[in-house]
Coordinates of C-alpha atoms in Angstrom, one line a residue:
X797 CA -115.3 41.4 144.0
X798 CA -115.4 42.3 140.4
X799 CA -119.2 42.2 140.1
X800 CA -119.7 43.9 143.4
X801 CA -117.4 46.8 142.5
X802 CA -119.1 47.2 139.2
X803 CA -122.6 47.4 140.8
X804 CA -121.5 49.8 143.5
X805 CA -119.9 52.1 140.9
X806 CA -123.0 52.2 138.6
X807 CA -126.0 51.3 140.8
X808 CA -126.4 54.6 142.6
X809 CA -130.0 55.7 142.5
X810 CA -133.6 54.5 142.6
X811 CA -134.2 50.7 142.3
X812 CA -130.5 50.2 141.5
X813 CA -129.5 51.9 144.8
X814 CA -132.2 49.9 146.6
X815 CA -130.5 46.7 145.3
X816 CA -127.2 47.7 146.8
X817 CA -128.8 48.7 150.1
X818 CA -130.7 45.4 150.4
X819 CA -127.6 43.4 149.6
X820 CA -125.5 45.2 152.2
X821 CA -128.4 44.8 154.7
X822 CA -128.4 41.1 153.9
X823 CA -124.7 40.8 154.6
X824 CA -125.0 42.9 157.8
X825 CA -127.8 40.6 159.0
X826 CA -125.7 37.5 158.6
X827 CA -122.7 39.2 160.1
X828 CA -124.8 40.0 163.1
X829 CA -125.3 36.2 163.7
X830 CA -128.7 36.3 162.0
X831 CA -130.3 33.6 159.8
X832 CA -132.1 34.1 156.5
X833 CA -135.3 32.7 154.9
X834 CA -135.6 33.1 151.1
X835 CA -139.0 32.8 149.5
X836 CA -139.5 31.9 145.9
X837 CA -142.7 32.8 144.0
X838 CA -143.2 32.9 140.2
X839 CA -141.1 30.6 138.0
X840 CA -137.7 31.1 139.5
X841 CA -136.6 27.5 139.1
X842 CA -137.5 27.5 135.4
X843 CA -135.6 30.8 135.2
X844 CA -132.6 28.8 136.5
X845 CA -132.1 30.9 139.6
X846 CA -130.5 27.7 140.9
X847 CA -127.2 28.8 139.3
X848 CA -126.8 31.5 141.9
X849 CA -129.1 30.2 144.7
X850 CA -127.3 26.9 144.9
X851 CA -124.0 28.7 145.7
X852 CA -125.8 30.7 148.4
X853 CA -126.9 27.5 150.0
X854 CA -123.4 26.0 149.7
X855 CA -121.9 29.0 151.4
X856 CA -124.5 29.0 154.2
X857 CA -126.1 32.3 153.2
X858 CA -129.6 30.7 153.3
X859 CA -131.0 28.7 156.3
X860 CA -134.6 28.0 155.3
X861 CA -136.6 28.3 152.1
X862 CA -140.2 28.8 151.3
X863 CA -141.4 28.1 147.8
X864 CA -144.4 27.3 145.7
X865 CA -144.9 23.7 144.6
X866 CA -144.0 24.8 141.1
X867 CA -140.6 26.0 142.1
X868 CA -139.9 22.8 144.1
X869 CA -140.6 20.5 141.2
X870 CA -139.4 22.7 138.3
X871 CA -135.8 22.7 139.7
X872 CA -135.8 18.9 139.4
X873 CA -137.5 19.0 135.9
X874 CA -134.7 21.3 134.7
X875 CA -132.1 19.0 136.3
X876 CA -133.2 15.9 134.4
X877 CA -134.7 17.3 131.2
X878 CA -132.8 20.6 130.4
X879 CA -131.8 19.4 126.9
X880 CA -135.4 19.0 125.9
X881 CA -136.5 22.5 127.0
X882 CA -137.2 25.0 124.2
X883 CA -136.8 28.8 124.5
X884 CA -139.3 30.9 122.6
X885 CA -137.8 34.4 122.4
X886 CA -140.8 35.8 120.4
X887 CA -143.4 34.4 122.9
X888 CA -145.2 37.8 122.9
X889 CA -146.1 37.3 119.2
X890 CA -147.4 33.7 119.4
X891 CA -150.8 33.2 117.8
X892 CA -153.4 30.9 119.5
X893 CA -152.6 28.3 116.8
X894 CA -148.9 28.4 117.6
X895 CA -149.8 27.9 121.3
X896 CA -151.9 24.9 120.2
X897 CA -149.0 23.6 118.3
X898 CA -146.9 23.7 121.4
X899 CA -149.4 21.8 123.5
X900 CA -149.9 19.2 120.7
X901 CA -146.1 18.5 121.2
X902 CA -146.6 18.3 125.0
X903 CA -144.6 21.5 125.5
X904 CA -145.9 23.6 128.4
X905 CA -144.9 27.3 128.1
X906 CA -143.7 29.4 131.0
X907 CA -143.2 32.9 129.4
X908 CA -140.3 32.3 127.0
X909 CA -139.5 28.7 128.1
X910 CA -141.3 25.5 127.3
X911 CA -141.1 22.5 129.7
X912 CA -141.3 19.1 128.0
X913 CA -144.1 17.1 129.6
X914 CA -142.9 13.6 128.8
X915 CA -139.2 14.1 129.5
X916 CA -139.6 16.2 132.6
X917 CA -143.0 15.9 134.3
X918 CA -143.9 12.2 133.5
X919 CA -140.3 11.1 134.2
X920 CA -140.4 12.5 137.7
X921 CA -143.9 11.3 138.3
X922 CA -142.8 7.7 137.7
X923 CA -140.0 8.0 140.2
X924 CA -141.8 9.9 142.9
X925 CA -144.9 7.6 142.7
X926 CA -142.7 4.8 143.9
X927 CA -141.9 6.8 147.0
X928 CA -145.5 7.9 147.6
X929 CA -146.7 4.3 147.4
X930 CA -144.0 3.0 149.6
X931 CA -144.9 5.6 152.3
X932 CA -148.6 4.9 151.8
X933 CA -148.2 1.1 152.3
X934 CA -146.1 1.7 155.4
X935 CA -148.7 4.1 156.8
X936 CA -146.1 6.9 156.8
X937 CA -146.4 10.5 155.7
X938 CA -143.8 13.1 154.6
X939 CA -143.7 16.7 153.4
X940 CA -143.6 17.3 149.6
X941 CA -139.9 18.4 149.8
X942 CA -139.0 15.4 151.9
X943 CA -140.1 13.1 149.0
X944 CA -137.8 15.0 146.7
X945 CA -135.0 14.8 149.2
X946 CA -135.4 11.0 149.3
X947 CA -135.2 10.8 145.5
X948 CA -132.3 13.2 145.0
X949 CA -130.2 11.7 147.9
X950 CA -130.8 8.1 146.7
X951 CA -128.9 8.8 143.5
X952 CA -131.8 7.3 141.4
X953 CA -131.7 10.3 139.0
X954 CA -127.9 10.9 138.8
X955 CA -127.6 9.1 135.4
X956 CA -130.2 11.5 134.0
X957 CA -128.8 14.8 135.0
X958 CA -128.6 17.2 132.0
X959 CA -127.1 20.2 133.8
X960 CA -124.2 20.7 136.2
X961 CA -125.8 19.4 139.5
X962 CA -124.1 22.3 141.2
X963 CA -126.8 24.5 139.6
X964 CA -129.7 22.6 141.2
X965 CA -130.7 24.6 144.4
X966 CA -132.9 21.7 145.6
X967 CA -130.1 19.2 145.4
X968 CA -127.8 21.5 147.4
X969 CA -130.6 22.0 149.9
X970 CA -131.1 18.3 150.2
X971 CA -127.4 17.8 150.9
X972 CA -127.6 20.2 153.8
X973 CA -131.1 19.1 154.8
X974 CA -132.3 22.7 154.7
X975 CA -135.9 23.1 155.9
X976 CA -138.2 23.9 153.0
X977 CA -141.8 25.2 153.4
X978 CA -144.1 24.6 150.5
X979 CA -147.5 26.1 151.1
X980 CA -150.2 25.3 148.6
X981 CA -148.3 22.4 147.2
X982 CA -151.6 21.1 145.8
X983 CA -151.4 23.9 143.3
X984 CA -148.6 22.3 141.3
X985 CA -148.1 19.7 138.5
X986 CA -147.2 16.9 141.0
X987 CA -149.9 18.0 143.3
X988 CA -152.4 17.4 140.6
X989 CA -150.7 14.1 139.8
X990 CA -150.9 13.0 143.4
X991 CA -154.6 13.9 143.5
X992 CA -155.1 11.8 140.4
X993 CA -153.4 8.8 141.9
X994 CA -155.5 9.0 145.1
X995 CA -158.7 9.2 142.9
X996 CA -157.5 6.3 140.9
X997 CA -156.8 4.2 144.0
X998 CA -153.0 4.0 143.5
X999 CA -152.6 5.7 146.9
X1000 CA -155.0 5.0 149.7
X1001 CA -154.4 7.7 152.2
X1002 CA -154.6 11.3 150.9
X1003 CA -152.5 12.4 154.0
X1004 CA -149.5 10.4 152.8
X1005 CA -148.2 13.8 151.6
X1006 CA -148.4 16.3 154.5
X1007 CA -150.1 19.6 153.9
X1008 CA -150.0 23.3 154.7
X1009 CA -151.2 23.2 158.3
X1010 CA -148.5 20.8 159.2
X1011 CA -146.0 23.0 157.4
X1012 CA -147.1 26.0 159.5
X1013 CA -146.8 23.9 162.7
X1014 CA -143.3 22.8 161.6
X1015 CA -142.3 26.4 160.8
X1016 CA -143.7 27.6 164.2
X1017 CA -141.3 25.2 165.9
X1018 CA -138.4 26.1 163.7
X1019 CA -138.9 29.8 164.1
X1020 CA -139.2 29.5 167.9
X1021 CA -136.0 27.5 168.1
X1022 CA -134.0 29.7 165.7
X1023 CA -135.2 33.3 166.2
X1024 CA -133.5 34.9 169.2
X1025 CA -133.2 38.5 170.4
X1026 CA -129.5 38.4 169.5
X1027 CA -129.8 36.2 166.4
X1028 CA -133.0 37.0 164.5
X1029 CA -134.3 35.5 161.2
X1030 CA -134.4 37.6 158.1
X1031 CA -136.9 37.5 155.3
X1032 CA -135.8 37.8 151.7
X1033 CA -138.9 37.6 149.5
X1034 CA -138.7 37.0 145.7
X1035 CA -142.1 37.9 144.3
X1036 CA -145.3 37.8 146.3
X1037 CA -148.2 35.5 146.7
X1038 CA -148.5 32.5 149.1
X1039 CA -144.7 31.9 149.1
X1040 CA -144.3 35.2 150.9
X1041 CA -147.5 35.7 152.8
X1042 CA -147.7 32.2 154.3
X1043 CA -144.3 32.0 156.1
X1044 CA -144.2 35.7 157.2
X1045 CA -147.4 35.1 159.2
X1046 CA -145.8 32.6 161.5
X1047 CA -144.7 35.5 163.7
X1048 CA -148.1 37.1 164.4
X1049 CA -149.5 33.6 164.8
X1050 CA -147.0 32.9 167.5
X1051 CA -147.7 36.2 169.2
X1052 CA -151.5 36.5 168.8
X1053 CA -152.8 33.0 168.5
X1054 CA -150.4 31.2 170.8
X1055 CA -149.9 34.2 173.1
X1056 CA -146.2 33.4 173.3
X1057 CA -143.8 36.0 174.8
X1058 CA -140.2 36.6 173.8
X1059 CA -140.7 35.8 170.1
X1060 CA -138.7 38.3 168.0
X1061 CA -140.1 39.9 164.9
X1062 CA -138.5 39.2 161.6
X1063 CA -135.0 40.9 161.8
X1064 CA -134.6 41.9 158.1
X1065 CA -137.0 42.3 155.2
X1066 CA -136.5 42.7 151.5
X1067 CA -138.9 42.1 148.7
X1068 CA -138.1 42.0 145.0
X1069 CA -141.3 42.6 143.1
X1070 CA -142.6 44.0 139.8
X1071 CA -146.0 44.7 141.5
X1072 CA -146.1 48.4 142.1
X1073 CA -147.8 49.8 145.2
X1074 CA -151.6 49.4 144.8
X1075 CA -154.8 49.1 146.7
X1076 CA -155.5 45.8 148.4
X1077 CA -152.6 43.9 147.0
X1078 CA -150.3 41.8 149.2
X1079 CA -147.5 41.9 146.6
X1080 CA -147.9 45.6 146.1
X1081 CA -148.1 46.5 149.8
X1082 CA -145.2 48.6 151.1
X1083 CA -143.1 47.0 153.9
X1084 CA -144.5 49.4 156.6
X1085 CA -148.0 47.9 156.2
X1086 CA -146.5 44.7 157.7
X1087 CA -145.9 46.6 161.0
X1088 CA -149.7 46.8 161.5
X1089 CA -149.9 43.0 161.1
X1090 CA -147.2 42.3 163.7
X1091 CA -144.7 40.9 161.2
X1092 CA -142.1 43.7 161.2
X1093 CA -141.1 46.3 163.7
X1094 CA -140.4 50.0 163.4
X1095 CA -136.7 49.4 163.4
X1096 CA -136.6 46.3 161.2
X1097 CA -134.3 47.0 158.1
X1098 CA -136.8 47.1 155.2
X1099 CA -136.1 47.2 151.5
X1100 CA -138.2 46.9 148.4
X1101 CA -136.7 46.6 144.9
X1102 CA -139.3 47.1 142.2
X1103 CA -137.8 45.2 139.3
X1104 CA -137.6 41.8 137.6
X1105 CA -136.4 39.2 140.1
X1106 CA -134.6 37.2 137.3
X1107 CA -132.3 40.3 136.9
X1108 CA -132.1 41.4 140.5
X1109 CA -131.8 38.3 142.6
X1110 CA -128.5 37.0 141.1
X1111 CA -127.0 40.4 141.5
X1112 CA -128.0 40.6 145.2
X1113 CA -126.6 37.1 145.7
X1114 CA -123.3 38.1 144.0
X1115 CA -122.8 40.9 146.5
X1116 CA -123.7 38.7 149.4
X1117 CA -121.2 36.0 148.1
X1118 CA -118.5 38.7 147.7
X1119 CA -118.2 38.1 144.0

């Protein structure tokens, strides 16, 4: 409880206090027999959020995850190529020529961190292409995360791990077979590679990898089965964008489009965002706006922490984990 005690002593006002309130609300939701979805936007995997998120998964504090295609793949990139990553502390001062020098070395920059194309992206492409082609030839199709689960659980990559595997959130999720929703997977490095292989004829059926509509259908079934009046599902949103907006819409879809009765609203909501309240912005919308869309209720516990998720999320997780 050392971290928790420190935070509760010092984090008393403004966004610091909101962090405490949100973390305590998260705990209360779980204690009330609730389940929790975490959504990952931005570059949380490259920021190595897995160090804390993997522990949340191990301790059953997370029951379903929605993430961008980038977060799905970048956790595995980091798992097998961490030693080749380069940190650029002075990234704000880079000249166009210095940026060109990085790309000439096949180093793709994400803020202050460069992902090595050959050691990370191409290495994973070679492994996952085998699974894509195997499914394609068999006339089978799977979700993007299921292909990763197959690879991780097969042990094919174990000899290439360059971090403690306990710090890979995707590996921990695979072990527990946690559902993962990946809307817009096409907007990712491997999504681009898959398109290239279809164009080149290496894969015959573009539907070998299932897409977003099928993910929404899966989520509708999962939510219907898991969200009960006495055991609701909470929504812990890191960042904004499609990782947040896609899954939260399953509730109004069930109500308005399928006309189903007895479907509870989300039972908890928290967003960590550095997007301040603004006009027309999803990420900058205050939680109460979601009431008008049939996503949250008047009495739903709602929190917003306007800060850097790389700082805030591990601290919230520490409190939830009782550290």
